Coordinates of C-alpha atoms in Angstrom, one line a residue:
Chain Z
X1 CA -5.9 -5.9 -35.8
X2 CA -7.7 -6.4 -32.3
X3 CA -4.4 -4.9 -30.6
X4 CA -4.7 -2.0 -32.7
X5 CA -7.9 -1.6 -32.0
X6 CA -8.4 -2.4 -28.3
X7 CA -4.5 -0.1 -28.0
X8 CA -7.1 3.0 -29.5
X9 CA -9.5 2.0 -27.2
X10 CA -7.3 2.6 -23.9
X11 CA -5.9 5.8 -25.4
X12 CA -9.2 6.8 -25.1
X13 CA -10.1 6.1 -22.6
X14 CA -6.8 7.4 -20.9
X15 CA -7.7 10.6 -22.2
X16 CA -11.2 10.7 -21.0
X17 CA -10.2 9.7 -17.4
X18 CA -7.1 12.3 -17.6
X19 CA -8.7 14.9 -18.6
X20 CA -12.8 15.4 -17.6
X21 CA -13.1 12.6 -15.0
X22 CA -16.0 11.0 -17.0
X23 CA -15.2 7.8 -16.2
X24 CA -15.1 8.2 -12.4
X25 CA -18.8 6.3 -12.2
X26 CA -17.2 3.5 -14.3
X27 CA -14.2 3.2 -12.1
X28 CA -16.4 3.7 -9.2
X29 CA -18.4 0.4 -10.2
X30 CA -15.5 -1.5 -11.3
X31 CA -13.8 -0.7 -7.8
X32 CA -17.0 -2.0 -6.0
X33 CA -16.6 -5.1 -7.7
X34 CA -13.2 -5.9 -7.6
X35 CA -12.9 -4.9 -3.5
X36 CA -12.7 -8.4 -2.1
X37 CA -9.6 -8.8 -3.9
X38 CA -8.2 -5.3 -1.9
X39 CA -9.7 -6.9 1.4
X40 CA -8.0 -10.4 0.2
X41 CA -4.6 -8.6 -0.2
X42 CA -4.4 -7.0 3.3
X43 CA -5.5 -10.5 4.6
X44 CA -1.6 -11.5 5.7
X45 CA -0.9 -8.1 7.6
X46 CA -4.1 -8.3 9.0
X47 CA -3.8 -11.6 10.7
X48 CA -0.7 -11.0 11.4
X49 CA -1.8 -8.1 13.9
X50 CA -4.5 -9.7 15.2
X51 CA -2.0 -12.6 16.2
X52 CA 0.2 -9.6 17.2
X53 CA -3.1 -8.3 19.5
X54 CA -3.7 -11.1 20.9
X55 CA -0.3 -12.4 22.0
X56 CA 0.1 -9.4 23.7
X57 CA 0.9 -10.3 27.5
X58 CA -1.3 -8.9 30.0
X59 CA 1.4 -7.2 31.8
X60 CA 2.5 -5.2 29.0
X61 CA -1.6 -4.4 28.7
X62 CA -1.9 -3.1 31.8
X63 CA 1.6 -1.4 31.5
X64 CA 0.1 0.4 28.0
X65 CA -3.4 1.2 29.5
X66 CA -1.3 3.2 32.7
X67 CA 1.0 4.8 29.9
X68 CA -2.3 5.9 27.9
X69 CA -4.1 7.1 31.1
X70 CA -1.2 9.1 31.9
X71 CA -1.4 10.7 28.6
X72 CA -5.7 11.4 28.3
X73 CA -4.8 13.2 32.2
X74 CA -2.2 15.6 30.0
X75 CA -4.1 15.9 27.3
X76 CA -7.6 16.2 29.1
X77 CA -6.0 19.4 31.1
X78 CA -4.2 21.0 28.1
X79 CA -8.0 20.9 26.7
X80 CA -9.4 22.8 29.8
X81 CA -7.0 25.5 28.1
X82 CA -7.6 25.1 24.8
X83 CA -11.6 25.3 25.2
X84 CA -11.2 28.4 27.1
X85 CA -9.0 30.3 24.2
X86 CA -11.5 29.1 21.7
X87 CA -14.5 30.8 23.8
X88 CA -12.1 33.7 23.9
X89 CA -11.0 33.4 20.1
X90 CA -15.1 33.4 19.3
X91 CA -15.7 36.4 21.2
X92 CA -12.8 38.1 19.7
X93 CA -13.9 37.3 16.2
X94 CA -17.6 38.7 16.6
X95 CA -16.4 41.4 17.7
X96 CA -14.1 42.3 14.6
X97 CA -17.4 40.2 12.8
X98 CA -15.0 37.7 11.2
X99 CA -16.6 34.0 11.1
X100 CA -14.7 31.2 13.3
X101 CA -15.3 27.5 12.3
X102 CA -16.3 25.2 15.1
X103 CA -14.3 21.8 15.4
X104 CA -15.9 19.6 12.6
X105 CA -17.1 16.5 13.0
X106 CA -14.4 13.7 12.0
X107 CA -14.6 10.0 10.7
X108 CA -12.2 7.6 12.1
X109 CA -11.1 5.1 9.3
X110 CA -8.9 2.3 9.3
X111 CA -6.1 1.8 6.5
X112 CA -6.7 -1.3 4.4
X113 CA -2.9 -2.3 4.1
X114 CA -2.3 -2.6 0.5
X115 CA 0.4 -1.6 -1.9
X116 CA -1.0 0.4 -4.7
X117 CA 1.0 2.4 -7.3
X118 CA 4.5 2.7 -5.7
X119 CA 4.9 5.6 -7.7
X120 CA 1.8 7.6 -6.5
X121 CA 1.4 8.0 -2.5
X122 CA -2.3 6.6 -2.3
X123 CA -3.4 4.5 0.6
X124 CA -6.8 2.8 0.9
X125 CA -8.9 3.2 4.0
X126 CA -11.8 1.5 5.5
X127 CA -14.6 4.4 4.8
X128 CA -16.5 4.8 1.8
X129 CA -19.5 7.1 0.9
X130 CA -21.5 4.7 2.3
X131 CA -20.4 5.9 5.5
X132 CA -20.6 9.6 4.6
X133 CA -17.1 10.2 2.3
X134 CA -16.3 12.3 -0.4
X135 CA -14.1 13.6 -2.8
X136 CA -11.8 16.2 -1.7
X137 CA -12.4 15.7 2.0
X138 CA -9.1 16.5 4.2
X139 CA -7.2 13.4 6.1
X140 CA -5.3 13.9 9.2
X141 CA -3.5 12.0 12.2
X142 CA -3.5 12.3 15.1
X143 CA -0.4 14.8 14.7
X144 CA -0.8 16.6 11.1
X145 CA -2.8 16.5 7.4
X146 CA -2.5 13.2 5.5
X147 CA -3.8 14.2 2.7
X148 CA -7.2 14.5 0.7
X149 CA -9.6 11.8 -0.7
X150 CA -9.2 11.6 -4.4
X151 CA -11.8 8.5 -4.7
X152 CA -14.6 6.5 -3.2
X153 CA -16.2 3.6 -3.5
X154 CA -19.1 2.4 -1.5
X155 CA -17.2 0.7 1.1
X156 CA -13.6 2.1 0.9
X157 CA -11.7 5.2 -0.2
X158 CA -8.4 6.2 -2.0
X159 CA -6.9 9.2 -0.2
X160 CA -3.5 10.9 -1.9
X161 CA -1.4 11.7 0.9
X162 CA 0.0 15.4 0.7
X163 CA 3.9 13.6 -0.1
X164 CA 2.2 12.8 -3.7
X165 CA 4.4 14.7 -6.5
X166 CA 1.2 16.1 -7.9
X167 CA -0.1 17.3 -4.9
X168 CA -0.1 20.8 -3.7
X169 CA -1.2 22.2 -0.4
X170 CA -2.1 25.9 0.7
X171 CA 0.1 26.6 3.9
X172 CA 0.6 29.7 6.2
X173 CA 3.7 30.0 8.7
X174 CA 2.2 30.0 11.9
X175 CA 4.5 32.5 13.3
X176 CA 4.0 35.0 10.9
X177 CA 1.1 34.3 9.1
X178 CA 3.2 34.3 5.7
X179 CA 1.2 31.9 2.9
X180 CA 2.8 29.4 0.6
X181 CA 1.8 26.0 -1.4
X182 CA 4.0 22.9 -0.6
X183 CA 4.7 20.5 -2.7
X184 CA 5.1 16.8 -2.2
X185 CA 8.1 15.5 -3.3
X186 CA 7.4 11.5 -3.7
X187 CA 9.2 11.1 -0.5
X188 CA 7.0 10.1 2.2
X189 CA 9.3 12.8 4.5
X190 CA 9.5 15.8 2.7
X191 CA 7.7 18.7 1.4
X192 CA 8.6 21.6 -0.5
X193 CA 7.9 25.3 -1.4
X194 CA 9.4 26.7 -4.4
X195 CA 7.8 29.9 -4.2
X196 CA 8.8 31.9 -1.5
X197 CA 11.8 34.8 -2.5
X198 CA 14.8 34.8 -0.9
X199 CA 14.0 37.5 1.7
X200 CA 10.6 35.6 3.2
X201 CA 10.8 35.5 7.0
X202 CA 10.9 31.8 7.0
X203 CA 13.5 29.8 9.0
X204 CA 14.4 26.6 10.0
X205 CA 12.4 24.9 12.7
X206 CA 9.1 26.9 11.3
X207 CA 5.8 25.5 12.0
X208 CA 3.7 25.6 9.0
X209 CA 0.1 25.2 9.1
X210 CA -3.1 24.9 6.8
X211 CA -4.1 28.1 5.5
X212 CA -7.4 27.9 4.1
X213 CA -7.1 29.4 1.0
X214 CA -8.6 27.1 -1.9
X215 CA -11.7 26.0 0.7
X216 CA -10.5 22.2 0.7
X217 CA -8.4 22.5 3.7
X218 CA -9.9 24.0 6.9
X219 CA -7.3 26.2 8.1
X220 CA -5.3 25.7 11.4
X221 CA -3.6 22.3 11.3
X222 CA -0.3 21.4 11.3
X223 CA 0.9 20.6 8.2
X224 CA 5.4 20.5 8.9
X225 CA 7.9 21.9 10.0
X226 CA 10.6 23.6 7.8
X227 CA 13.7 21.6 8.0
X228 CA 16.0 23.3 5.9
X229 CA 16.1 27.0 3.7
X230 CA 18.5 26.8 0.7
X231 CA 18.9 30.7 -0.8
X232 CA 21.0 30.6 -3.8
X233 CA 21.6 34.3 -4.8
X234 CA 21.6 33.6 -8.1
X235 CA 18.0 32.2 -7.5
X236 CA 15.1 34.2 -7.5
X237 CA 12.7 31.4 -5.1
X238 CA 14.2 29.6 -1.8
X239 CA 14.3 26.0 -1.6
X240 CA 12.2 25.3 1.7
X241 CA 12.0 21.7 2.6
X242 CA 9.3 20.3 5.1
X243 CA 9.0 17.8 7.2
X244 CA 5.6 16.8 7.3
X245 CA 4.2 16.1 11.0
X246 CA 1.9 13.6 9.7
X247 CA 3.6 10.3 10.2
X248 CA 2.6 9.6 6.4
X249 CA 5.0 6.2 6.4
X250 CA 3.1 4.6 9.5
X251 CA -0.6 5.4 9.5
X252 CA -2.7 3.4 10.9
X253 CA -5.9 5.2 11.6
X254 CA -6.9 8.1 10.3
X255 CA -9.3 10.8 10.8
X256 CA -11.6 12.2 7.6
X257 CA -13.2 15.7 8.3
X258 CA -16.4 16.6 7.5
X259 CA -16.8 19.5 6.4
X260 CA -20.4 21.4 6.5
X261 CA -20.4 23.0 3.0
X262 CA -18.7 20.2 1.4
X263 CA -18.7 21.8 -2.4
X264 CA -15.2 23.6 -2.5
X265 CA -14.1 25.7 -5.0
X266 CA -11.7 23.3 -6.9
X267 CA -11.0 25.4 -9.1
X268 CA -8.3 27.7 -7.6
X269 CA -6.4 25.1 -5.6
X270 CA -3.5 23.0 -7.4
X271 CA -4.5 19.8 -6.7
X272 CA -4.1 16.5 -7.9
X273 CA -4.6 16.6 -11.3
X274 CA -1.5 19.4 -11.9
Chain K
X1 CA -18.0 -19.5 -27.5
X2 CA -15.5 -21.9 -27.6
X3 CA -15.9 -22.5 -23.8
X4 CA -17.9 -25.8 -24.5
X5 CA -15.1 -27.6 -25.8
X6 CA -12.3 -26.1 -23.6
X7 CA -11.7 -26.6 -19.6
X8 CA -9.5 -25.6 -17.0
X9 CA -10.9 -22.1 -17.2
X10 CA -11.3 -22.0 -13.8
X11 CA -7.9 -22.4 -13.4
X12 CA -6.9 -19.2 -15.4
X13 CA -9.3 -17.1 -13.6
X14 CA -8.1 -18.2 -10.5
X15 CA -4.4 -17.8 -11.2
X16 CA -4.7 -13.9 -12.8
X17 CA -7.3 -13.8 -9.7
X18 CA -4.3 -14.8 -7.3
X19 CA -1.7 -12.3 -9.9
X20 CA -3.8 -9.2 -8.6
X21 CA -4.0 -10.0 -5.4
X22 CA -0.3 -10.6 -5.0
X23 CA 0.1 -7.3 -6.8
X24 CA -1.6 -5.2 -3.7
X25 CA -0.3 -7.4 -0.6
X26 CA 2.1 -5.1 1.0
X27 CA 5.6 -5.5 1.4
X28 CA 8.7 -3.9 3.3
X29 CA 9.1 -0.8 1.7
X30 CA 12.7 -1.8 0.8
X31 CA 11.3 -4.4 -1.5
X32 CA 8.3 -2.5 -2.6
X33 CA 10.2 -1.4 -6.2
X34 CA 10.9 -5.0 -6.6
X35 CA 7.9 -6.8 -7.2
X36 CA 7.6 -8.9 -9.6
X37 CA 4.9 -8.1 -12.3
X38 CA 2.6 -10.9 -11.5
X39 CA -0.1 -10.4 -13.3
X40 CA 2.3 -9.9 -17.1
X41 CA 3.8 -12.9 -16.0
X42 CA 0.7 -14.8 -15.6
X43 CA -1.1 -13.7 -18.5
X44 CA 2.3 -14.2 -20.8
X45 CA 2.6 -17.6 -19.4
X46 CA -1.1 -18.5 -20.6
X47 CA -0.7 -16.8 -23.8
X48 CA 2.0 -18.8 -24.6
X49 CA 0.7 -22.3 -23.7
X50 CA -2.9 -21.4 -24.9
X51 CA -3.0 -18.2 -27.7
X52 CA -6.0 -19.4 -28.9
X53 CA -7.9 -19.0 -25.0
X54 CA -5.9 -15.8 -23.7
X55 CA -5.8 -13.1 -26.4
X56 CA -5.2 -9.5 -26.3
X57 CA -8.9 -9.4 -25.4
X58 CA -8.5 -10.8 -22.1
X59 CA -4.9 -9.2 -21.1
X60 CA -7.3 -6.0 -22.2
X61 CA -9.8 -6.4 -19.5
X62 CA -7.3 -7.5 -16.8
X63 CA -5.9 -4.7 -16.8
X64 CA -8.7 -2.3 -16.5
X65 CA -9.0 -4.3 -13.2
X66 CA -5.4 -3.8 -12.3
X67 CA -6.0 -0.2 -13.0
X68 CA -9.0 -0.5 -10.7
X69 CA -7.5 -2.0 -8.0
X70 CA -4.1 0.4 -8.1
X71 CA -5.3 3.9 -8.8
X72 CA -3.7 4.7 -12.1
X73 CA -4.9 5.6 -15.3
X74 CA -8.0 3.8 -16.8
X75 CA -6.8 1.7 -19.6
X76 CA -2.4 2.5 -18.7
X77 CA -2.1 -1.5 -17.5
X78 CA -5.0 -2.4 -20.1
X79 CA -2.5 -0.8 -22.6
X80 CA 0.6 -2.5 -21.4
X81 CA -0.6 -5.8 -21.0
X82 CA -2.6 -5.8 -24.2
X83 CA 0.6 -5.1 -25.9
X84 CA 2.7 -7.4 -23.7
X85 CA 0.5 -10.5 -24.8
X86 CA 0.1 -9.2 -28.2
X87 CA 4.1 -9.6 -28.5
X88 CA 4.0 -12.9 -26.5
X89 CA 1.4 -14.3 -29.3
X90 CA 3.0 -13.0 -32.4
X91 CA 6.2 -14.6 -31.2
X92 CA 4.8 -17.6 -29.0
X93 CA 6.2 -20.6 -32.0
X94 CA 9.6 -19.2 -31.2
X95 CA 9.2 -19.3 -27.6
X96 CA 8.1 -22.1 -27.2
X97 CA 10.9 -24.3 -28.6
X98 CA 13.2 -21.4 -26.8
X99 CA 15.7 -22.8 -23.6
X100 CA 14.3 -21.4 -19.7
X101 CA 16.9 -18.6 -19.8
X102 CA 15.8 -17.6 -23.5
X103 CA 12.5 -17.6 -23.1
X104 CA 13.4 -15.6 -19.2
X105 CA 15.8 -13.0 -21.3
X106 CA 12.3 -12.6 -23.7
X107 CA 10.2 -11.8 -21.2
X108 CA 12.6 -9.0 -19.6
X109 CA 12.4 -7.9 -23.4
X110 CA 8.5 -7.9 -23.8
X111 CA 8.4 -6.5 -20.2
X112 CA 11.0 -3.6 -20.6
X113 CA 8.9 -2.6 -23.6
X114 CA 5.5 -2.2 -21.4
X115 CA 7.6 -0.4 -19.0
X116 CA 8.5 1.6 -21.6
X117 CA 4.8 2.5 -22.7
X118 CA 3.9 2.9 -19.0
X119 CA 6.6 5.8 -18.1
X120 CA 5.3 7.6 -21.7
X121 CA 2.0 6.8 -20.6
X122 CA 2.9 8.6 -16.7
X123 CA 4.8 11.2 -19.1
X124 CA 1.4 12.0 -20.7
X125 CA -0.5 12.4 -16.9
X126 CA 2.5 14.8 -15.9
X127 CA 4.6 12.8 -13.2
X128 CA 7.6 11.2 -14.9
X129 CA 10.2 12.4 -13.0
X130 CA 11.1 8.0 -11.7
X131 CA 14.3 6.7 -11.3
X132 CA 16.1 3.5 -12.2
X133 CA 14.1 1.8 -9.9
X134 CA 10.7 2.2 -12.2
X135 CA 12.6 -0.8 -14.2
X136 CA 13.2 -2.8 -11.7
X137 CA 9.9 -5.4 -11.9
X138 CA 11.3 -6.3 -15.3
X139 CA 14.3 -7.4 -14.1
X140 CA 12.3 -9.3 -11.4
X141 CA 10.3 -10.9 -13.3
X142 CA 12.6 -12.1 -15.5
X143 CA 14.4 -13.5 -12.7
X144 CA 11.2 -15.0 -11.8
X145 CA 10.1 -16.7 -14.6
X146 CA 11.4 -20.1 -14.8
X147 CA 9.6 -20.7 -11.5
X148 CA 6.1 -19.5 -12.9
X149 CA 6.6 -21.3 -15.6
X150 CA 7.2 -24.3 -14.0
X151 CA 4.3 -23.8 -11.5
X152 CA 2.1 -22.9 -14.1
X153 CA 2.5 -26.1 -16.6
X154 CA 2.5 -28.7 -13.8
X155 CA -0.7 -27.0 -13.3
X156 CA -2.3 -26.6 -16.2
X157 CA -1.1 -30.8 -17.3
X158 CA -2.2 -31.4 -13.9
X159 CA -5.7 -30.4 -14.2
X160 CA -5.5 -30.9 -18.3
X161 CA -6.5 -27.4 -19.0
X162 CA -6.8 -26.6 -22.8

């Protein structure tokens, strides 16, 4: 008679969690609780690269720091560029009076290595709205979007990573400026659009990047790059597969972006809950 | 209420404790799918030596902790493991008498059956689409549980929990 009863009770809740998100301050407190457990779980990998840090040799230090000096000189120079076109991108857009957003401020988080579902793609990281988080707020790397945060605690954060099945992302082709949603696939290397006919101008090698639409994903960053285009003519949609430039199976660190006007519009975008 | 007359209880909390933690450490992706349920294994394992102590109740709250602690569905594990130990307790005078192997084909049973409730339950939030691999943890565990078993009653005689 209990099971029966406590079976209901889960049902309910289930649906309550499914489908208004009532129950997000509950699993909020429940998730603050039970975080020593999380930091207890990434215990083993985290010793073992702090043992890893620490045995490095100091020739291979000083061999990394010339290696990573090299790089800042490249990238430092490329910046000279890129600060230039964005003065001249500004003055462009006032004078056609279209808006430009300035680089927003980012977070840097570290991943608490744990395993959760196997069957979702959610990591943990370090960052919680204690240190400014929210829902909804866009992940990237160093080379591409993550993903988006789908839940914080006070000291930590569940982000879905944009290889999720349920998640969808707004995209544009860079070359062209065509707009798409891509679709993760539950592989951790591979996107996909389904909605693009079979005469888009979109080809292999394509860089696709944020668009904008839905107002959760600033536009401009990378998102993938089209690997493959499978037209069927008996199909009405490609089948556009991505590779996403993330590297969404080895993240370490990650960047959060804060955005200024952090309510979007969620109501347009298909996101997680789809 | 009973908790005057009883001990040990340490020892339970520390073991599902130790169940959900092993749950999230990570592993090689190759072995990722096959991870043992620990925390089904531990709870049927406590069911069956003490169904008075670890009831549906209990499996109940676990798992809104393991849905805490993984991201899924408030009350999906609750469900599963509710109905896991529920199965364990109706059954637990057979088991108990049952040979290793028996009572290791029984809990691939009970397990296969919260697998089961979970992929309707996934089915439900609109991501089903898993392959054979989903099942895999049952198999696992299966394999699995002559060990916990083992561990678990040198344990529990060891520190006379009842």
């Amino acid at each position: 008679m209990r099971f029966v009863l406590l079976a209901l009770l889960s049902l309910a809740l289930m649906i309550t969690d499914y489908r208004h998100g009532l129950l997000d301050p509950a699993r909020q407190a429940i998730s603050t609780v039970i975080h020593p457990i999380r930091l207890l779980a990434a215990l083993p990998t985290q010793i073992l690269d702090t043992a890893d840090q620490k045995l490095t040799s100091r020739g291979e230090l000083i061999a990394e720091n010339k290696r990573l000096k090299a790089r800042q000189q490249i990238f430092e120079a490329r910046l000279q560029r890129l600060d230039a076109l964005e003065v001249e991108n500004i003055r462009l857009r006032s004078l056609l009076d279209s808006s430009y957003d300035l680089e927003s401020p980012v977070l840097i988080a570290e991943l608490i290595q744990v395993d959760l579902d196997p069957f979702s793609h959610l990591i943990e990281v370090s960052k919680g709205h204690r240190a400014g988080v929210a829902v909804g707020q866009p992940v990237i790397d160093s080379d591409g979007i993550i993903g988006q945060v789908d839940r914080v605690t006070p000291f930590s954060a569940t982000v879905r990573l944009i290889s999720d099945p349920g998640h969808g992302i707004p995209v544009q082709v860079n070359r062209n400026g065509l707009r798409s949603v891509a679709f993760g696939t539950g592989r951790l290397d591979t996107l996909s659009i389904t909605s693009l006919p079979n005469n888009a101008d979109i080809r292999r090698g394509d860089l696709l990047v944020t668009s904008g639409l839905g107002g959760r994903f600033p536009s401009g960053y990378p998102v993938g790059e089209v690997r493959s285009v499978t037209t069927d003519p008996g199909q009405s949609f490609s089948m556009v597969a991505l590779e996403p430039l993330g590297a969404l199976g080895r993240i370490q660190e990650v960047l959060l972006i804060q955005q200024k006007d952090n309510q979007p519009a969620p109501t347009t975008e298909s996101d997680d809950n789809e | 209420m009973n908790s005057l007359r009883t001990q040990g209880g340490w020892l339970i909390a520390l073991s599902v404790l130790l169940a959900l933690v092993l749950t999230l450490v990570p592993l090689p992706s190759s072995l990722e799918h096959l991870r043992p349920d620990w925390v089904a294994l531990v709870l049927i394992y406590w069911s069956l030596a003490l169904p008075s102590r670890v009831g549906v109740g209990i499996a109940w709250l676990v798992g809104i902790l393991q849905d805490a602690l993984q991201g899924t569905l408030l009350g999906a594990h609750a469900l599963v493991l509710a109905l896991s130990v529920f199965l364990i307790i109706e059954l637990h005078q057979r088991i108990r008498n049952f040979p290793i192997w028996q009572q290791a084909l029984t809990v691939l049973f009970v397990l296969s059956i919260g697998r089961a409730a979970l992929l309707w339950i996934r089915g439900l939030g609109g991501n089903a689409d898993l392959d054979w691999r989903f099942w895999m943890p049952a198999l696992t565990s299966a394999v699995i549980w002559p060990l916990i078993f083992g561990l678990l009653r040198t344990l529990r005689r060891y520190y006379r929990v009842s």
